PDB file of C-alpha atoms in Angstrom:
ATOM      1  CA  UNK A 277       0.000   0.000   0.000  1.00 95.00           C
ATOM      2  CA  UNK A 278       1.147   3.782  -0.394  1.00 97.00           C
ATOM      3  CA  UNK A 279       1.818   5.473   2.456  1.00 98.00           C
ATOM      4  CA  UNK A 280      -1.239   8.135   1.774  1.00 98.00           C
ATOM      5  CA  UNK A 281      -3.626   4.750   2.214  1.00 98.00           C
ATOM      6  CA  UNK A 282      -2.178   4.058   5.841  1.00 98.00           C
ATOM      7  CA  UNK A 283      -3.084   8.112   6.769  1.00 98.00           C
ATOM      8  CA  UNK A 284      -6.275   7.404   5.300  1.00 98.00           C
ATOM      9  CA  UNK A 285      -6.782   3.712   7.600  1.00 98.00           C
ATOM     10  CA  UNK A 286      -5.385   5.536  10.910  1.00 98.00           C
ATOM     11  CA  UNK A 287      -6.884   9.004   9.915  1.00 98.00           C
ATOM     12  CA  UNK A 288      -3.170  10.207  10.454  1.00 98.00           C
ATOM     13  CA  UNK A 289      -2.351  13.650  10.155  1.00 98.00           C
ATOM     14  CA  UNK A 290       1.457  13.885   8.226  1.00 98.00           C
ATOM     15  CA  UNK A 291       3.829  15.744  10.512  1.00 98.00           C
ATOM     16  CA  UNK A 292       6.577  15.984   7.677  1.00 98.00           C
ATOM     17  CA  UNK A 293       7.561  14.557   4.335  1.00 98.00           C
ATOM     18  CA  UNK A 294       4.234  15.254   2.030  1.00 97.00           C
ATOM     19  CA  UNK A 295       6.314  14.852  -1.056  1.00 97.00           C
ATOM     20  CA  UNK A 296       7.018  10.846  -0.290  1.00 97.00           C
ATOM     21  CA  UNK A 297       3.056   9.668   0.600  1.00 98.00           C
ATOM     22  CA  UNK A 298       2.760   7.714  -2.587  1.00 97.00           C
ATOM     23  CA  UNK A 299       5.792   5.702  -1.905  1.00 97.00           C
ATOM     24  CA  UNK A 300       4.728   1.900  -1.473  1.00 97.00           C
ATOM     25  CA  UNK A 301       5.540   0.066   1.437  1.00 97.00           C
ATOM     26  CA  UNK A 302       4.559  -3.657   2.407  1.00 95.00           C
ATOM     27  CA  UNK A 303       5.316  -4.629   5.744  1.00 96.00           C
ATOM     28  CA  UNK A 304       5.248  -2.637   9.106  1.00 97.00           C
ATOM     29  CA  UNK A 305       6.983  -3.268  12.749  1.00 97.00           C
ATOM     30  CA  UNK A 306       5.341  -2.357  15.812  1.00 97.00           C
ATOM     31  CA  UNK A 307       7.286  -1.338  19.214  1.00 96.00           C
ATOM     32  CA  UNK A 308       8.248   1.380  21.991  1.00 95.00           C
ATOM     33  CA  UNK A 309      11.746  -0.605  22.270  1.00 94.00           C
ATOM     34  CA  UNK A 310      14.366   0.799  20.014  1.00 95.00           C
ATOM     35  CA  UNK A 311      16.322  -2.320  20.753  1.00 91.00           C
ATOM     36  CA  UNK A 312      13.689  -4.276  19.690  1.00 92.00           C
ATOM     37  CA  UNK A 313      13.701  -2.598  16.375  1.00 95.00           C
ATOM     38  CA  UNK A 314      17.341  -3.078  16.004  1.00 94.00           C
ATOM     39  CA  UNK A 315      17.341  -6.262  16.508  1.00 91.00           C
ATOM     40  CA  UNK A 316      14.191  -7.461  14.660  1.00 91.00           C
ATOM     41  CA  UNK A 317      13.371  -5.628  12.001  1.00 91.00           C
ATOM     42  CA  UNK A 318      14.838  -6.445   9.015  1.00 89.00           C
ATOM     43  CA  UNK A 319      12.364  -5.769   5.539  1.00 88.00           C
ATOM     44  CA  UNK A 320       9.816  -3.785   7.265  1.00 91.00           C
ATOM     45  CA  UNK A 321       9.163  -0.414   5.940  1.00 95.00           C
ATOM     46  CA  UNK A 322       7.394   1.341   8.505  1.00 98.00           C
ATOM     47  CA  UNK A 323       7.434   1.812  12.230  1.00 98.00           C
ATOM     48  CA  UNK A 324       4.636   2.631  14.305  1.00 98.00           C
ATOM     49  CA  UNK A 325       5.512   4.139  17.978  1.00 98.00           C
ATOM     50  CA  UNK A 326       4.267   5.911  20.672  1.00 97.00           C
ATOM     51  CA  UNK A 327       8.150   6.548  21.805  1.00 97.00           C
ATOM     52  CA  UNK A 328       9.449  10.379  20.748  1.00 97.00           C
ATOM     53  CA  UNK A 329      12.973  11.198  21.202  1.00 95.00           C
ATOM     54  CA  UNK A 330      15.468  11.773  18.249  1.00 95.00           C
ATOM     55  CA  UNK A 331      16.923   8.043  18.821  1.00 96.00           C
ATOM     56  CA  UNK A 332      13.584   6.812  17.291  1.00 97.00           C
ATOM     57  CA  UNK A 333      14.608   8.816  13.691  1.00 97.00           C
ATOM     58  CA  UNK A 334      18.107   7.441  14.127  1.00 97.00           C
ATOM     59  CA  UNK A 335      17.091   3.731  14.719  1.00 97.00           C
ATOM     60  CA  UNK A 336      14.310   4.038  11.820  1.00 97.00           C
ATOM     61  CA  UNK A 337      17.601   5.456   9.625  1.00 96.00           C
ATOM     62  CA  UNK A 338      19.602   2.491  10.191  1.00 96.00           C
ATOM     63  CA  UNK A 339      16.581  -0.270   9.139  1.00 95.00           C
ATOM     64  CA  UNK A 340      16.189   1.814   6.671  1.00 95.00           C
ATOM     65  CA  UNK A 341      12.383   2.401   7.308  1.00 97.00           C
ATOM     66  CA  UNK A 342      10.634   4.857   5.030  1.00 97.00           C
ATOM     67  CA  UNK A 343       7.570   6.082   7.124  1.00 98.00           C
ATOM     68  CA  UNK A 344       6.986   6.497  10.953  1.00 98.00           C
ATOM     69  CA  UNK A 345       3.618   6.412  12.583  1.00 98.00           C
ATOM     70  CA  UNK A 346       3.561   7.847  16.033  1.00 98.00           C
ATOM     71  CA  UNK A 347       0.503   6.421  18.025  1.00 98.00           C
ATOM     72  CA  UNK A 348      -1.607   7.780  20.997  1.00 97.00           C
ATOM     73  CA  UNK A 349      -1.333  11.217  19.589  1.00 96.00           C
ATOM     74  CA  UNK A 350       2.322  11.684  20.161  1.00 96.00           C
ATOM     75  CA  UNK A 351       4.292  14.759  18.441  1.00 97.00           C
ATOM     76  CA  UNK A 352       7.189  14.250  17.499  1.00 97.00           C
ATOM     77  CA  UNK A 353       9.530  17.346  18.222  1.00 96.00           C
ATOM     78  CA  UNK A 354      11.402  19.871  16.170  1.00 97.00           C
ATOM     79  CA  UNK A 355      14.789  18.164  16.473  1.00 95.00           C
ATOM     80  CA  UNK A 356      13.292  14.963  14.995  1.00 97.00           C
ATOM     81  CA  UNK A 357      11.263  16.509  12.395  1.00 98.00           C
ATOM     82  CA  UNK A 358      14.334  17.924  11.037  1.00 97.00           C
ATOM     83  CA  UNK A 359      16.515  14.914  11.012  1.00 96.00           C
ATOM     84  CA  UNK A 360      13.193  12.776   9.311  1.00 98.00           C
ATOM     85  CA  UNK A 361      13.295  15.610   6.987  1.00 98.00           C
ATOM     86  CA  UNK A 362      17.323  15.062   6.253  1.00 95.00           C
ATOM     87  CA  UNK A 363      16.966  11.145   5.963  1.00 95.00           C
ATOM     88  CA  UNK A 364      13.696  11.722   3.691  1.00 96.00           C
ATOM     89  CA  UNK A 365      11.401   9.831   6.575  1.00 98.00           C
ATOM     90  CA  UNK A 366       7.744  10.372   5.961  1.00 98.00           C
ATOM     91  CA  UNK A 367       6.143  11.070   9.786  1.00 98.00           C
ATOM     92  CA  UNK A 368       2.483  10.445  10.269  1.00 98.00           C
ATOM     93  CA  UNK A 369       0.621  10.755  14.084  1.00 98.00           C
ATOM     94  CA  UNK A 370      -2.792   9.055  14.731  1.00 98.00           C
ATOM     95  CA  UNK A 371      -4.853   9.463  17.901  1.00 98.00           C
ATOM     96  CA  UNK A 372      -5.009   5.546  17.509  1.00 98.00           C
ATOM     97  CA  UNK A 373      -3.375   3.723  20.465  1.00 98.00           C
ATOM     98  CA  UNK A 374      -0.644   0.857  19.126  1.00 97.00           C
ATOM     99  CA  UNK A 375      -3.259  -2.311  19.324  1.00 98.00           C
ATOM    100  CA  UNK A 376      -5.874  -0.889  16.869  1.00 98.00           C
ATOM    101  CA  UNK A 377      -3.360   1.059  14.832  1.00 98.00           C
ATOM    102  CA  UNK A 378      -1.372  -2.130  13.792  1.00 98.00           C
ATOM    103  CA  UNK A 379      -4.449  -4.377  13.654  1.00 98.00           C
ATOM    104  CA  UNK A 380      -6.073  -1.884  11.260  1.00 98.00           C
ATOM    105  CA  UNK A 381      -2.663  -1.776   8.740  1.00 98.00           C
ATOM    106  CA  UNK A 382      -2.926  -5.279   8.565  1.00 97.00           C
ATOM    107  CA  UNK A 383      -6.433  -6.481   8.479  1.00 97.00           C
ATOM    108  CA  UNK A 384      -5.772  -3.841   5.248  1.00 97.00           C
ATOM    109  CA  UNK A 385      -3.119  -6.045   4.251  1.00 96.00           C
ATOM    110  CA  UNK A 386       0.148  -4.443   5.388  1.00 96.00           C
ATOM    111  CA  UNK A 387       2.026  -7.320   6.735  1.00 93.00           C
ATOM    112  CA  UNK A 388       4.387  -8.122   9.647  1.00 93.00           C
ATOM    113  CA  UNK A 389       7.310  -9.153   7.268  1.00 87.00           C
ATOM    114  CA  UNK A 390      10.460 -11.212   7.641  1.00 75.00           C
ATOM    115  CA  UNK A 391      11.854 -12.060  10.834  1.00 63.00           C
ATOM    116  CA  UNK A 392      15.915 -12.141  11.212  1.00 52.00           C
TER     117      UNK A 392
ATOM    118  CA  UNK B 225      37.927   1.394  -3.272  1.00 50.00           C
ATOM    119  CA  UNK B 226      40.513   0.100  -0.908  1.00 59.00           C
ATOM    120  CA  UNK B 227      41.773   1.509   2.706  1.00 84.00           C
ATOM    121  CA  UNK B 228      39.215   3.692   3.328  1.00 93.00           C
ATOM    122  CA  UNK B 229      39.990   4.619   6.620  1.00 96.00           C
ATOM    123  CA  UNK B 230      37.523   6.687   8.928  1.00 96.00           C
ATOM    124  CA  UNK B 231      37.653   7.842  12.443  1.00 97.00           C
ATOM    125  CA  UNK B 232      35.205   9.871  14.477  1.00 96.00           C
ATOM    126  CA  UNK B 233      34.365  11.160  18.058  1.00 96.00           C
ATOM    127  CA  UNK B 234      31.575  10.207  20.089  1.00 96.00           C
ATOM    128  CA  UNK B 235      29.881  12.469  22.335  1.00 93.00           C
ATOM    129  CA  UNK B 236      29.120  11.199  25.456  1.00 91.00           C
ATOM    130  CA  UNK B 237      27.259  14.132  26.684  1.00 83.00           C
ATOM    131  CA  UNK B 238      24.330  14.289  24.240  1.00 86.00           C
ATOM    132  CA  UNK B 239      22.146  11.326  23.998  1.00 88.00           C
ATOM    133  CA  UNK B 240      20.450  13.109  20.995  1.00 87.00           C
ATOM    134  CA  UNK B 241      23.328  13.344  19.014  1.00 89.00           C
ATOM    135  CA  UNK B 242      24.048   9.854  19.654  1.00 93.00           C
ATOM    136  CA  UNK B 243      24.593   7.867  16.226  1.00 94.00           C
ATOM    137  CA  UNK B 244      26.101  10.446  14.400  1.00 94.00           C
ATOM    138  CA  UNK B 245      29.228   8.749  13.292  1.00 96.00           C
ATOM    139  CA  UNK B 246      26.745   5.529  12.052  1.00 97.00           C
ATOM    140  CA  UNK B 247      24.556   8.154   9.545  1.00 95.00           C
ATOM    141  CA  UNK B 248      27.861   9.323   8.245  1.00 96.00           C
ATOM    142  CA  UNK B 249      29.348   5.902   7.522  1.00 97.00           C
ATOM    143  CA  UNK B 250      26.227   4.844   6.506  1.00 96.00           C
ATOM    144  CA  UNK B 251      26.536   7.416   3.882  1.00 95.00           C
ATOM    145  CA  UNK B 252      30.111   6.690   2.919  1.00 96.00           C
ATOM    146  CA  UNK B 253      29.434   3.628   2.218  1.00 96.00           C
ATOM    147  CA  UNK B 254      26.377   4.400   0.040  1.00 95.00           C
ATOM    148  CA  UNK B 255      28.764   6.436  -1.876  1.00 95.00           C
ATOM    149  CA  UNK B 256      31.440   3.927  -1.862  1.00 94.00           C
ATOM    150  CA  UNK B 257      28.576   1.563  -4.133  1.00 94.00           C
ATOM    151  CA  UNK B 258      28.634  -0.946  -1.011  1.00 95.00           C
ATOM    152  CA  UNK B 259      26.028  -3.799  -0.887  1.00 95.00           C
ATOM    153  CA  UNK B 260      22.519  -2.033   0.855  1.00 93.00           C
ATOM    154  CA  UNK B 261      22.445  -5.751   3.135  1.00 93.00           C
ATOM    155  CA  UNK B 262      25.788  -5.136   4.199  1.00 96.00           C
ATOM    156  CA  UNK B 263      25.819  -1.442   4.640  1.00 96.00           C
ATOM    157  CA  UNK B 264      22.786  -1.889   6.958  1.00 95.00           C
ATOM    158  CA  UNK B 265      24.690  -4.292   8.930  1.00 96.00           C
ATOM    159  CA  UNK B 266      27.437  -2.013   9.538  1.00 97.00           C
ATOM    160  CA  UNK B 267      24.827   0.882  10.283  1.00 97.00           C
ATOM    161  CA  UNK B 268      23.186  -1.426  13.112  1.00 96.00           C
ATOM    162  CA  UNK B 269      26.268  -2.951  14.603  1.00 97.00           C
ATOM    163  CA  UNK B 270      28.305   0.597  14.889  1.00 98.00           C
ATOM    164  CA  UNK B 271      24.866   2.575  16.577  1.00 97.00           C
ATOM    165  CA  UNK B 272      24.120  -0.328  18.924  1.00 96.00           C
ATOM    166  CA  UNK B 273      28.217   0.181  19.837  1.00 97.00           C
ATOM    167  CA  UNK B 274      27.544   4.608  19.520  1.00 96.00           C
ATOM    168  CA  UNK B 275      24.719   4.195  21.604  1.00 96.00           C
ATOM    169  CA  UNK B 276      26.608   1.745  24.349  1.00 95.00           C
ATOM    170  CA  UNK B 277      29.324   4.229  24.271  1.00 95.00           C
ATOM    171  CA  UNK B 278      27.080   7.311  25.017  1.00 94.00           C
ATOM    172  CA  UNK B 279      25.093   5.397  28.038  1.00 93.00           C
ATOM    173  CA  UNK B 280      27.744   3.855  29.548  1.00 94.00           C
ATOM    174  CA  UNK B 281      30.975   5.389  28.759  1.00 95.00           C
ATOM    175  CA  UNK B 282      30.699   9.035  28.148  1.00 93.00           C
ATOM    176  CA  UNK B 283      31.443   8.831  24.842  1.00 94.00           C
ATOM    177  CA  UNK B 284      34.973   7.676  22.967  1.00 96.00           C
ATOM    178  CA  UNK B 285      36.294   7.262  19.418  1.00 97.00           C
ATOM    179  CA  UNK B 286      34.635   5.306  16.767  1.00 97.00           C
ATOM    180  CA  UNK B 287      37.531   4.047  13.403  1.00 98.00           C
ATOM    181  CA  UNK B 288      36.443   2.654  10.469  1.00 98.00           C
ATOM    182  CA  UNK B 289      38.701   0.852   7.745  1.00 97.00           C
ATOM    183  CA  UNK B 290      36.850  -0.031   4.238  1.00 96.00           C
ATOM    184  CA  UNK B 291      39.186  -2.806   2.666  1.00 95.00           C
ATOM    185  CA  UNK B 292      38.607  -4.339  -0.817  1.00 92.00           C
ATOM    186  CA  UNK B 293      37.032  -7.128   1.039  1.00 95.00           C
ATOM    187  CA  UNK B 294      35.808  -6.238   4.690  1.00 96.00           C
ATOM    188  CA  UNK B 295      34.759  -3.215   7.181  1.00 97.00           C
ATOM    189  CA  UNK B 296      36.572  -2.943  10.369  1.00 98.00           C
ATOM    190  CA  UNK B 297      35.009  -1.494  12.590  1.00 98.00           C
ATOM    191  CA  UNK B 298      37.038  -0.318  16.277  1.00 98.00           C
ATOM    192  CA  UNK B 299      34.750   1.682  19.072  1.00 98.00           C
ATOM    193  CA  UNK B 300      37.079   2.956  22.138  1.00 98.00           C
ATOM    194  CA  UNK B 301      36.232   4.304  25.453  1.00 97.00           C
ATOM    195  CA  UNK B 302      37.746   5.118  28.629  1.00 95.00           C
ATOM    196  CA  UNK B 303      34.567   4.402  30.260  1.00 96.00           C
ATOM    197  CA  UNK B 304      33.872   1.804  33.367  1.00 96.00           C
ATOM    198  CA  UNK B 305      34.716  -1.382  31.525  1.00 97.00           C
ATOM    199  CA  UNK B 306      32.666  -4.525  31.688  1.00 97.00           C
ATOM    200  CA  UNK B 307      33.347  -6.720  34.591  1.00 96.00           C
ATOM    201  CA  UNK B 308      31.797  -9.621  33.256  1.00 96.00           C
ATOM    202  CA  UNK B 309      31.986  -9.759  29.228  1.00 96.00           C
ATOM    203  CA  UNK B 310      30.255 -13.104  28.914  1.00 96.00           C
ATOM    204  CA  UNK B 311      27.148 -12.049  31.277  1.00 97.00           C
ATOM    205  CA  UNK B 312      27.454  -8.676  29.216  1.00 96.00           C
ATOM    206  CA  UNK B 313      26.687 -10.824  25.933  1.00 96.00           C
ATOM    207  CA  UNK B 314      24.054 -12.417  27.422  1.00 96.00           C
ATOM    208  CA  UNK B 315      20.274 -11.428  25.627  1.00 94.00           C
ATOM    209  CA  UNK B 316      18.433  -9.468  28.327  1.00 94.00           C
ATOM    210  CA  UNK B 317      21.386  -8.947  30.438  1.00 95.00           C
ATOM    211  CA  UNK B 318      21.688  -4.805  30.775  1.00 95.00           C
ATOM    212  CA  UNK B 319      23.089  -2.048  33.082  1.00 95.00           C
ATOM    213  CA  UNK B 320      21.338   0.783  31.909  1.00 94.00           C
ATOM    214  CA  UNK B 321      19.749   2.985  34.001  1.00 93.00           C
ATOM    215  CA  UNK B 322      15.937   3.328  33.524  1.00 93.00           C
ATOM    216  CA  UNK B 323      16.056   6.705  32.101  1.00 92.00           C
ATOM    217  CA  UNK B 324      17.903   5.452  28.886  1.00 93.00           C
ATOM    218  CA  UNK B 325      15.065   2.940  29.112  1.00 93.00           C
ATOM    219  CA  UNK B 326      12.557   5.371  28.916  1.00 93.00           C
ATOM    220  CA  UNK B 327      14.070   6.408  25.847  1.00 93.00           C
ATOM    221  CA  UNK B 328      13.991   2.831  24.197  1.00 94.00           C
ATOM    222  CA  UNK B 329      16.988   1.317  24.942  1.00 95.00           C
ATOM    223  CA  UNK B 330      18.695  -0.504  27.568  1.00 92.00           C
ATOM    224  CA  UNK B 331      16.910  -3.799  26.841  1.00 92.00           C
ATOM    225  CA  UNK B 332      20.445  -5.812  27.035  1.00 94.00           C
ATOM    226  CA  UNK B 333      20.355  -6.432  23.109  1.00 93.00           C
ATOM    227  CA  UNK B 334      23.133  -4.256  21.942  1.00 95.00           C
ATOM    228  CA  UNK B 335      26.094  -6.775  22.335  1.00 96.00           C
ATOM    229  CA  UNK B 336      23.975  -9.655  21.523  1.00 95.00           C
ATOM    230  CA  UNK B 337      23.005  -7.521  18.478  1.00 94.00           C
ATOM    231  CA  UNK B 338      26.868  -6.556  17.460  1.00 97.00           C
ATOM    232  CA  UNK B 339      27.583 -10.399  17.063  1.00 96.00           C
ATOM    233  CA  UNK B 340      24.411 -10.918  15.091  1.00 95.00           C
ATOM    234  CA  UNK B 341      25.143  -8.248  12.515  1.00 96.00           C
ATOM    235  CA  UNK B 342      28.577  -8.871  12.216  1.00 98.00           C
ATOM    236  CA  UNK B 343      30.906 -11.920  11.115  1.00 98.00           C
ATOM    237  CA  UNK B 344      33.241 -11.387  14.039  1.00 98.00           C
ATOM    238  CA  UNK B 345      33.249  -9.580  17.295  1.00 98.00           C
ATOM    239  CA  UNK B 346      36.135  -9.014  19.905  1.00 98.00           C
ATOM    240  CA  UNK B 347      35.617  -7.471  23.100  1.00 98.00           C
ATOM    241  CA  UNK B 348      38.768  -6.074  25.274  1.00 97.00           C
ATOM    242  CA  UNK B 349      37.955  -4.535  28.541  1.00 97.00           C
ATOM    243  CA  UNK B 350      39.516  -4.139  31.674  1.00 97.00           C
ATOM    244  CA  UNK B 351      37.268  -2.695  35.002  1.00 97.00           C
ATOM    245  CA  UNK B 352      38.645   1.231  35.116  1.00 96.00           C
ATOM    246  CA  UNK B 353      40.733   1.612  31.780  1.00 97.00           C
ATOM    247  CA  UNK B 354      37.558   0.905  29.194  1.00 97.00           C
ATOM    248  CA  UNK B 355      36.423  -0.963  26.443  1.00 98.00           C
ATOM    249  CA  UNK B 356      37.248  -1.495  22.752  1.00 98.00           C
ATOM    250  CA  UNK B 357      34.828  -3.225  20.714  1.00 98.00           C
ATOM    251  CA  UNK B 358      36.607  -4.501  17.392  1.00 98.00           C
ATOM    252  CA  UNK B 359      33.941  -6.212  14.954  1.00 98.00           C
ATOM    253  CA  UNK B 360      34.577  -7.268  11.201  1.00 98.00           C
ATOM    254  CA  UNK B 361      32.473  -7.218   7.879  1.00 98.00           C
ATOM    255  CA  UNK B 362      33.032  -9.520   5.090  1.00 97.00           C
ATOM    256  CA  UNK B 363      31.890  -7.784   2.006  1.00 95.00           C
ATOM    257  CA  UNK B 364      31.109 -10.952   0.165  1.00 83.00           C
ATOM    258  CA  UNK B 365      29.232 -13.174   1.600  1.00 61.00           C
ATOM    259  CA  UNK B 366      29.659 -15.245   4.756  1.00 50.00           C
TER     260      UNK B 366
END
């Protein structure tokens, strides 16, 4: 799906990087645990957090995810809005809280993806 | 492309500038026409050892050799050293304090994760000097 379908599914607002919504991603990774992301993520294209410190863009940067969805209504700040804006992250917020945010991406077939 | 060699400082005193040196190698090596699998394994293995470095050791140096056939990574510190390197390595097993938990790490995978990513890991420490993590690439693969 593009990433303009997964605003539409968690009636996300985009926080930065309007210019990349119709990029196509398949598979998505769910977690508050950077480490966790590190050390299982390896195809999936977007993360969806409720964590917001800069460490989050940084860890997203080395999976090389393309979109972040912050959950629970979580802004990210200016510091990490700038660096997504550098690495050419798309950032997207929902009011949705992690459970029905993920179950809604993949009911609408965004899948979990490989595991390492 | 042979010898590349790299070196940068880690700030210990900024957790938000934490994984600096990683983007930048990251982006030498995209420029350097390296493999996107095992630039990405590089990129993992050197934050999880930028990341250590800032939460435990205030920071140290980070070198990087590109050879025609591997990445060598070397992170040094003059931080606390590890006591106990095999408990260190174990999954799980993790010092941090809770405020670098709050922030999403700390979950005692970044050593386990090093040896993952990489095809080989060294640790040297010693309790009061500090710690050198060496870890090798093979560009072709394993």
């Amino acid at each position: 799906m593009q990433i303009k379908q997964i605003m539409e599914y968690l009636n996300a607002e985009v926080v930065c990087g309007e210019a990349n919504l119709e990029t196509e991603v398949h598979s998505a990774f769910g977690a508050d645990m950077m480490s966790d992301v590190l050390a299982f993520v390896k195809d999936q294209s977007v993360l969806l957090t409720g964590l917001t410190n800069p460490q989050v863009i940084r860890t997203a940067e080395m999976v090389d995810m393309k979109c972040i969805v912050f959950v629970r209504g979580k802004q990210p700040d200016h510091t990490m809005i700038d660096l997504a804006i550098k690495k050419g992250i798309v950032l997207l917020k929902t009011t949705l809280r992690m459970y029905p945010a993920c179950g809604i991406l993949y009911m609408n077939g965004l899948e979990a993806g490989g595991t390492v | 492309m042979s010898g590349i060699k790299l070196s940068y400082r880690v700030d210990g005193d900024n957790f938000s500038s934490a994984g600096e040196a990683s983007e930048q190698v990251k982006m030498r090596l995209k420029q350097l026409g390296v493999d996107s699998s095992i630039i990405r394994r590089v990129a993992i293995a050197m934050y999880e050892a930028e990341i250590n470095m800032v939460i435990h050791a205030k920071g140290g140096m980070a070198y990087v050799e590109v050879e025609p056939d591997r990445i060598v990574l070397s992170l040094q510190d003059e931080g606390p050293g590890i006591a106990d390197i095999e408990l260190a390595m174990k999954e799980g097993y993790s010092t941090a304090p809770d405020t670098i938990r709050a922030l999403g790490f700390g979950a005692g995978m970044g050593l386990p994760n090093m040896k993952k990513y990489t095809d080989e890991m060294k640790i040297t420490s010693e309790v009061g000097k500090g710690t050198t993590v060496d870890m090798i690439i093979y560009l072709s693969a394993k």
